[in-house]
mmCIF file of C-alpha atoms in Angstrom:
data_model
loop_
_atom_site.group_PDB
_atom_site.id
_atom_site.type_symbol
_atom_site.label_atom_id
_atom_site.label_comp_id
_atom_site.label_asym_id
_atom_site.label_seq_id
_atom_site.Cartn_x
_atom_site.Cartn_y
_atom_site.Cartn_z
ATOM 1 C CA UNK A 29 0.000 0.000 0.000
ATOM 2 C CA UNK A 30 1.041 3.622 -0.476
ATOM 3 C CA UNK A 31 2.693 5.580 2.279
ATOM 4 C CA UNK A 32 4.330 8.915 2.946
ATOM 5 C CA UNK A 33 7.615 9.004 4.843
ATOM 6 C CA UNK A 34 8.823 11.910 6.956
ATOM 7 C CA UNK A 35 11.807 12.219 9.229
ATOM 8 C CA UNK A 36 10.728 12.190 12.869
ATOM 9 C CA UNK A 37 12.436 15.344 14.025
ATOM 10 C CA UNK A 38 14.494 18.306 12.923
ATOM 11 C CA UNK A 39 15.867 21.360 14.685
ATOM 12 C CA UNK A 40 16.814 24.822 13.474
ATOM 13 C CA UNK A 41 18.444 27.838 15.041
ATOM 14 C CA UNK A 42 16.276 30.901 15.395
ATOM 15 C CA UNK A 43 16.311 32.872 12.146
ATOM 16 C CA UNK A 44 17.864 30.088 10.087
ATOM 17 C CA UNK A 45 16.348 27.999 7.301
ATOM 18 C CA UNK A 46 15.033 24.472 7.646
ATOM 19 C CA UNK A 47 13.499 22.026 5.179
ATOM 20 C CA UNK A 48 11.102 19.229 6.090
ATOM 21 C CA UNK A 49 10.774 16.455 3.529
ATOM 22 C CA UNK A 50 8.098 13.943 2.625
ATOM 23 C CA UNK A 51 8.661 10.966 0.339
ATOM 24 C CA UNK A 52 6.176 8.702 -1.364
ATOM 25 C CA UNK A 53 5.195 7.372 -4.758
ATOM 26 C CA UNK A 54 1.856 9.174 -4.642
ATOM 27 C CA UNK A 55 3.728 12.476 -4.788
ATOM 28 C CA UNK A 56 4.744 11.725 -8.377
ATOM 29 C CA UNK A 57 1.096 12.148 -9.373
ATOM 30 C CA UNK A 58 -0.489 14.327 -6.702
ATOM 31 C CA UNK A 59 0.469 17.577 -5.043
ATOM 32 C CA UNK A 60 0.832 17.338 -1.286
ATOM 33 C CA UNK A 61 -0.636 19.518 1.401
ATOM 34 C CA UNK A 62 1.153 20.433 4.621
ATOM 35 C CA UNK A 63 -0.302 20.900 8.095
ATOM 36 C CA UNK A 64 1.062 22.323 11.320
ATOM 37 C CA UNK A 65 -0.084 20.958 14.658
ATOM 38 C CA UNK A 66 0.810 22.569 17.945
ATOM 39 C CA UNK A 67 0.293 20.673 21.224
ATOM 40 C CA UNK A 68 -3.353 20.318 22.158
ATOM 41 C CA UNK A 69 -4.563 21.892 18.939
ATOM 42 C CA UNK A 70 -6.143 20.625 15.743
ATOM 43 C CA UNK A 71 -3.974 20.668 12.615
ATOM 44 C CA UNK A 72 -4.080 23.687 10.334
ATOM 45 C CA UNK A 73 -3.165 23.982 6.675
ATOM 46 C CA UNK A 74 0.092 25.803 5.990
ATOM 47 C CA UNK A 75 0.764 25.021 2.319
ATOM 48 C CA UNK A 76 -0.698 23.083 -0.604
ATOM 49 C CA UNK A 77 -0.325 22.601 -4.335
ATOM 50 C CA UNK A 78 2.412 24.501 -6.128
ATOM 51 C CA UNK A 79 2.138 27.765 -4.269
ATOM 52 C CA UNK A 80 -1.008 27.922 -2.164
ATOM 53 C CA UNK A 81 -0.546 29.393 1.281
ATOM 54 C CA UNK A 82 -3.439 30.495 3.502
ATOM 55 C CA UNK A 83 -3.448 34.237 4.106
ATOM 56 C CA UNK A 84 -2.700 33.840 7.788
ATOM 57 C CA UNK A 85 0.452 31.808 7.135
ATOM 58 C CA UNK A 86 3.631 33.901 6.749
ATOM 59 C CA UNK A 87 5.441 33.781 3.403
ATOM 60 C CA UNK A 88 8.544 32.403 5.070
ATOM 61 C CA UNK A 89 6.846 29.002 4.601
ATOM 62 C CA UNK A 90 7.037 27.588 1.102
ATOM 63 C CA UNK A 91 6.616 24.226 -0.567
ATOM 64 C CA UNK A 92 8.009 22.341 -3.532
ATOM 65 C CA UNK A 93 7.832 18.938 -5.154
ATOM 66 C CA UNK A 94 10.258 16.956 -7.285
ATOM 67 C CA UNK A 95 9.681 13.370 -8.297
ATOM 68 C CA UNK A 96 8.555 11.411 -5.259
ATOM 69 C CA UNK A 97 9.709 14.024 -2.741
ATOM 70 C CA UNK A 98 7.927 17.073 -1.405
ATOM 71 C CA UNK A 99 9.513 19.708 0.783
ATOM 72 C CA UNK A 100 8.310 22.382 3.162
ATOM 73 C CA UNK A 101 10.882 25.098 3.735
ATOM 74 C CA UNK A 102 10.810 27.643 6.533
ATOM 75 C CA UNK A 103 13.093 30.589 5.830
ATOM 76 C CA UNK A 104 14.035 32.556 8.927
ATOM 77 C CA UNK A 105 12.430 30.231 11.464
ATOM 78 C CA UNK A 106 10.668 31.825 14.412
ATOM 79 C CA UNK A 107 9.768 30.426 17.802
ATOM 80 C CA UNK A 108 6.123 30.153 16.785
ATOM 81 C CA UNK A 109 7.076 27.751 13.992
ATOM 82 C CA UNK A 110 7.855 25.092 16.569
ATOM 83 C CA UNK A 111 5.294 22.337 16.019
ATOM 84 C CA UNK A 112 4.750 18.989 14.318
ATOM 85 C CA UNK A 113 4.365 19.192 10.546
ATOM 86 C CA UNK A 114 2.485 16.609 8.488
ATOM 87 C CA UNK A 115 2.361 16.096 4.752
ATOM 88 C CA UNK A 116 -0.690 14.561 3.079
ATOM 89 C CA UNK A 117 -1.763 13.497 -0.371
ATOM 90 C CA UNK A 118 -4.210 11.250 -2.103
ATOM 91 C CA UNK A 119 -3.236 7.947 -3.635
ATOM 92 C CA UNK A 120 -4.359 6.235 -6.817
ATOM 93 C CA UNK A 121 -7.163 4.378 -5.023
ATOM 94 C CA UNK A 122 -8.811 7.636 -3.971
ATOM 95 C CA UNK A 123 -7.824 7.275 -0.335
ATOM 96 C CA UNK A 124 -5.753 9.869 1.480
ATOM 97 C CA UNK A 125 -2.398 9.477 3.183
ATOM 98 C CA UNK A 126 -0.592 11.304 5.946
ATOM 99 C CA UNK A 127 3.096 11.246 6.643
ATOM 100 C CA UNK A 128 4.202 10.279 10.123
ATOM 101 C CA UNK A 129 4.922 13.884 11.070
ATOM 102 C CA UNK A 130 8.131 15.814 11.674
ATOM 103 C CA UNK A 131 8.654 17.577 14.985
ATOM 104 C CA UNK A 132 10.354 20.923 14.465
ATOM 105 C CA UNK A 133 12.333 22.438 17.320
ATOM 106 C CA UNK A 134 13.504 26.047 17.076
ATOM 107 C CA UNK A 135 16.649 26.551 19.145
ATOM 108 C CA UNK B 13 -18.017 31.266 9.563
ATOM 109 C CA UNK B 14 -17.166 27.681 8.712
ATOM 110 C CA UNK B 15 -17.283 25.399 11.714
ATOM 111 C CA UNK B 16 -17.110 21.654 12.297
ATOM 112 C CA UNK B 17 -18.087 20.216 15.676
ATOM 113 C CA UNK B 18 -17.555 16.536 16.465
ATOM 114 C CA UNK B 19 -19.492 14.641 19.123
ATOM 115 C CA UNK B 20 -20.299 11.111 20.192
ATOM 116 C CA UNK B 21 -16.956 9.983 21.537
ATOM 117 C CA UNK B 22 -16.637 8.086 24.777
ATOM 118 C CA UNK B 23 -15.202 5.117 26.640
ATOM 119 C CA UNK B 24 -16.330 1.699 25.433
ATOM 120 C CA UNK B 25 -15.260 -1.910 25.769
ATOM 121 C CA UNK B 26 -13.651 -3.880 22.950
ATOM 122 C CA UNK B 27 -16.241 -5.135 20.503
ATOM 123 C CA UNK B 28 -18.653 -2.291 21.202
ATOM 124 C CA UNK B 29 -20.017 0.278 18.773
ATOM 125 C CA UNK B 30 -20.096 4.060 18.693
ATOM 126 C CA UNK B 31 -21.485 6.612 16.277
ATOM 127 C CA UNK B 32 -19.622 9.860 15.895
ATOM 128 C CA UNK B 33 -21.243 12.977 14.475
ATOM 129 C CA UNK B 34 -19.716 16.000 12.765
ATOM 130 C CA UNK B 35 -22.076 18.966 12.690
ATOM 131 C CA UNK B 36 -21.198 21.548 10.075
ATOM 132 C CA UNK B 37 -22.161 25.205 9.993
ATOM 133 C CA UNK B 38 -21.337 28.079 7.686
ATOM 134 C CA UNK B 39 -21.465 25.882 4.598
ATOM 135 C CA UNK B 40 -23.430 22.994 3.136
ATOM 136 C CA UNK B 41 -21.822 19.557 3.396
ATOM 137 C CA UNK B 42 -23.624 18.585 0.177
ATOM 138 C CA UNK B 43 -21.028 20.633 -1.717
ATOM 139 C CA UNK B 44 -17.912 19.206 -0.093
ATOM 140 C CA UNK B 45 -16.005 16.037 0.594
ATOM 141 C CA UNK B 46 -15.813 15.449 4.323
ATOM 142 C CA UNK B 47 -13.199 13.215 5.908
ATOM 143 C CA UNK B 48 -12.590 11.566 9.245
ATOM 144 C CA UNK B 49 -9.019 11.617 10.523
ATOM 145 C CA UNK B 50 -7.845 10.190 13.838
ATOM 146 C CA UNK B 51 -4.875 10.627 16.105
ATOM 147 C CA UNK B 52 -3.942 8.043 18.698
ATOM 148 C CA UNK B 53 -2.452 9.425 21.926
ATOM 149 C CA UNK B 54 1.059 10.701 21.253
ATOM 150 C CA UNK B 55 0.936 9.541 17.638
ATOM 151 C CA UNK B 56 0.528 11.085 14.211
ATOM 152 C CA UNK B 57 -2.497 11.738 12.053
ATOM 153 C CA UNK B 58 -4.175 8.764 10.384
ATOM 154 C CA UNK B 59 -6.702 9.201 7.610
ATOM 155 C CA UNK B 60 -9.817 7.082 8.308
ATOM 156 C CA UNK B 61 -12.609 7.682 5.805
ATOM 157 C CA UNK B 62 -14.016 9.905 3.090
ATOM 158 C CA UNK B 63 -17.478 10.556 1.697
ATOM 159 C CA UNK B 64 -17.836 12.235 -1.670
ATOM 160 C CA UNK B 65 -19.846 15.449 -1.671
ATOM 161 C CA UNK B 66 -22.893 13.713 -3.153
ATOM 162 C CA UNK B 67 -22.503 10.566 -1.071
ATOM 163 C CA UNK B 68 -21.950 8.454 -4.182
ATOM 164 C CA UNK B 69 -18.621 7.046 -3.028
ATOM 165 C CA UNK B 70 -16.928 6.180 0.234
ATOM 166 C CA UNK B 71 -13.359 5.254 1.012
ATOM 167 C CA UNK B 72 -11.835 3.682 4.083
ATOM 168 C CA UNK B 73 -8.404 3.044 5.479
ATOM 169 C CA UNK B 74 -7.509 -0.645 5.497
ATOM 170 C CA UNK B 75 -7.362 -0.542 9.302
ATOM 171 C CA UNK B 76 -11.101 0.199 9.583
ATOM 172 C CA UNK B 77 -12.526 -1.332 6.394
ATOM 173 C CA UNK B 78 -15.475 -3.581 7.130
ATOM 174 C CA UNK B 79 -15.938 -2.169 10.643
ATOM 175 C CA UNK B 80 -16.525 1.556 10.109
ATOM 176 C CA UNK B 81 -19.146 3.203 7.925
ATOM 177 C CA UNK B 82 -19.383 6.851 6.905
ATOM 178 C CA UNK B 83 -22.671 8.538 6.105
ATOM 179 C CA UNK B 84 -24.173 11.978 5.766
ATOM 180 C CA UNK B 85 -27.490 13.669 6.494
ATOM 181 C CA UNK B 86 -27.552 16.704 4.252
ATOM 182 C CA UNK B 87 -30.788 17.910 5.837
ATOM 183 C CA UNK B 88 -29.073 18.113 9.217
ATOM 184 C CA UNK B 89 -25.795 19.204 7.621
ATOM 185 C CA UNK B 90 -24.096 16.461 9.600
ATOM 186 C CA UNK B 91 -21.620 13.675 8.835
ATOM 187 C CA UNK B 92 -21.491 10.446 10.780
ATOM 188 C CA UNK B 93 -18.971 7.711 11.415
ATOM 189 C CA UNK B 94 -20.467 4.435 12.602
ATOM 190 C CA UNK B 95 -17.767 2.423 14.333
ATOM 191 C CA UNK B 96 -18.425 -1.262 15.041
ATOM 192 C CA UNK B 97 -16.303 -4.026 16.524
ATOM 193 C CA UNK B 98 -14.084 -1.475 18.206
ATOM 194 C CA UNK B 99 -10.569 -2.461 19.190
ATOM 195 C CA UNK B 100 -8.035 -1.024 21.597
ATOM 196 C CA UNK B 101 -6.073 0.287 18.607
ATOM 197 C CA UNK B 102 -9.056 2.463 17.612
ATOM 198 C CA UNK B 103 -8.425 4.601 20.696
ATOM 199 C CA UNK B 104 -7.814 8.093 19.362
ATOM 200 C CA UNK B 105 -9.042 11.630 18.972
ATOM 201 C CA UNK B 106 -11.321 11.637 15.942
ATOM 202 C CA UNK B 107 -11.413 14.756 13.767
ATOM 203 C CA UNK B 108 -13.664 15.589 10.856
ATOM 204 C CA UNK B 109 -12.221 17.821 8.170
ATOM 205 C CA UNK B 110 -13.518 19.558 5.062
ATOM 206 C CA UNK B 111 -11.577 19.099 1.854
ATOM 207 C CA UNK B 112 -11.459 21.559 -1.003
ATOM 208 C CA UNK B 113 -9.837 21.214 -4.396
ATOM 209 C CA UNK B 114 -8.741 23.668 -7.059
ATOM 210 C CA UNK B 115 -8.035 23.064 -10.743
ATOM 211 C CA UNK B 116 -8.408 26.619 -11.933
ATOM 212 C CA UNK B 117 -4.748 27.061 -12.848
ATOM 213 C CA UNK B 118 -4.137 24.017 -15.017
ATOM 214 C CA UNK B 119 -3.161 21.691 -12.228
ATOM 215 C CA UNK B 120 -5.195 20.118 -9.474
ATOM 216 C CA UNK B 121 -4.514 20.232 -5.799
ATOM 217 C CA UNK B 122 -6.578 19.699 -2.702
ATOM 218 C CA UNK B 123 -6.299 20.174 1.010
ATOM 219 C CA UNK B 124 -8.195 20.096 4.271
ATOM 220 C CA UNK B 125 -9.136 23.714 4.891
ATOM 221 C CA UNK B 126 -11.183 23.350 8.063
ATOM 222 C CA UNK B 127 -10.933 20.893 10.944
ATOM 223 C CA UNK B 128 -13.044 20.303 14.003
ATOM 224 C CA UNK B 129 -11.556 20.093 17.488
ATOM 225 C CA UNK B 130 -12.037 16.342 17.682
ATOM 226 C CA UNK B 131 -13.966 13.905 19.862
ATOM 227 C CA UNK B 132 -12.068 11.328 21.953
ATOM 228 C CA UNK B 133 -12.719 7.605 21.702
ATOM 229 C CA UNK B 134 -11.244 5.186 24.226
ATOM 230 C CA UNK B 135 -11.602 1.438 23.768
ATOM 231 C CA UNK B 136 -10.638 -0.376 26.921
ATOM 232 C CA UNK B 137 -11.778 -3.261 29.060
#
């Protein structure tokens, strides 16, 4: 069955750049979406498609896709970016998939 | 404004059944695909089920196929998730989420644009 693979954790110094990756065969055919989840809160969308970012999400978050890998890049990370980030996509059966989540720590 | 409110969670024994509800406001569920997503304690998000906007198709994760059933009552603007033969591994916070798609720029993408706050389900003897 299809799956999306994310690294479990990544850290970044305040103000530096960090990239979170997501790998899976479904990404060759479907654009991913990315969600941020802070402790005790529901997930929220931060990026989707080629360049779709909700208005309330700062433009220091951006996404890209190449082959079977999607990336979420945070340029100039801030303390409020600390959270768990999930990628998601559909697969060829019509189901949806989530990655395992990447915990971002801002040092 | 758009709002999704889940209810129906609780503590049940293995083998029992529960029906979760997702009450929508600010939009009509008959125009959108609505999903159920769950999150076990301390774990990541797991997609559970999807109902097409017109109810003509349903999809389920392999982990719940044959035990869970999704349905919608457009008159009440509410989605349901009937969960039968519950197992300890079904213990989780269950979210409903609205999905939107866009193909206006020559490529298609979709995402969950609104989530509820979740309803907790605990399966334990």
